[in-house]
């Protein structure tokens, strides 16, 4: 049995709801952003509390109605250091415990919408490219050396970078409104300076477009993708890329295709095989992919969830529509809480790399990518079929959070 308990609750400055939370991969640090203004807040989540460390852009005016949601700052944590980069299409600033500084030596034409560090911290990946003469499939990102400031061409990607816990593979998105979106994978070439991505031929085709950055589970066995246009939740096994589940969510987290809900509302904790989903009904849903069951946890006083993330210690950080930030402890069977085995994690990455090859350097739109469209032939389309697959009973977990959903 899983026990979820509130250990800290703080009010976000001004009471504005946070719409995206990004936890540092190794340190007790959390960054939060919203689409109403360019402010980025940094909290320390150590010692069972939440303490504000910095408010980046505190003096910036809110966006006007035309630009709300279009210029949400991009954030990226260094994988080892207490260092956060923030880009807002005009500049890139760096936060450390010593303060905030603007990055120098960036290309004059840089207007980055997305940032990501390589898993070893030796490369900064930024998109779109600062170059003005390129073909989208050949050069649509920059690879920056964080020490020298030099810029190299990088492959096309957008939205964000997800690093497999082995550090050997990353996943990102590629596509547009016309051709659709695919999850693309890359081998991390840490033999270069700066560290680069080497795109792989094997991809995962998505049904529509407009998705959030994929997220890997802590043991590297699952990959989850949250969709915008169809309000979908997809989880595939890794390295198989076979669907474990696909469902359509409404605002309450139910399998119904109605109005869009929050998009940064899923997180993998440290327990293998468990995905967490925050709902606008204020219920936190535990989706056990291995045991095929769902459980609701009513610990948020019914406040709708606007963002969810997991700390490296296995705690959950939740933002609510009431402008609160909540830190939750998660306790379960000690045997299931054990940290993933490093050798097993690396083995999943090795297995994936053994099934694919690198895209040739001159690969274009005709590159021989092997698109894996593994979407199942069922989609929940109403309350009568909302339990397909039979174990995915999100409605039950929301309506009866003290019981089992499946």
mmCIF file of C-alpha atoms in Angstrom, residues 60 67 69 72 75 142 145-146 150 153 161 176-177 235 243 273 287 332 360-361 381 389:
data_model
loop_
_atom_site.group_PDB
_atom_site.id
_atom_site.type_symbol
_atom_site.label_atom_id
_atom_site.label_comp_id
_atom_site.label_asym_id
_atom_site.label_seq_id
_atom_site.Cartn_x
_atom_site.Cartn_y
_atom_site.Cartn_z
ATOM 1 C CA UNK A 60 9.277 41.738 -15.806
ATOM 2 C CA UNK A 67 1.344 36.699 -26.143
ATOM 3 C CA UNK A 69 1.385 31.116 -23.503
ATOM 4 C CA UNK A 72 6.860 30.772 -21.711
ATOM 5 C CA UNK A 75 14.507 26.158 -18.429
ATOM 6 C CA UNK A 142 22.810 24.745 -31.890
ATOM 7 C CA UNK A 145 30.339 24.523 -25.631
ATOM 8 C CA UNK A 146 29.449 25.834 -22.140
ATOM 9 C CA UNK A 150 31.726 28.068 -29.448
ATOM 10 C CA UNK A 153 25.452 22.705 -35.823
ATOM 11 C CA UNK A 161 15.209 16.820 -24.217
ATOM 12 C CA UNK A 176 5.167 19.991 -37.276
ATOM 13 C CA UNK A 177 1.448 20.585 -37.726
ATOM 14 C CA UNK A 235 3.167 5.113 -22.229
ATOM 15 C CA UNK A 243 2.391 0.697 -26.074
ATOM 16 C CA UNK A 273 6.686 0.855 -12.974
ATOM 17 C CA UNK A 287 -0.876 4.280 -12.168
ATOM 18 C CA UNK A 332 5.325 2.045 0.039
ATOM 19 C CA UNK A 360 23.618 9.339 -41.950
ATOM 20 C CA UNK A 361 25.113 12.797 -41.672
ATOM 21 C CA UNK A 381 -14.404 7.016 -26.152
ATOM 22 C CA UNK A 389 -7.762 -1.526 -21.058
#
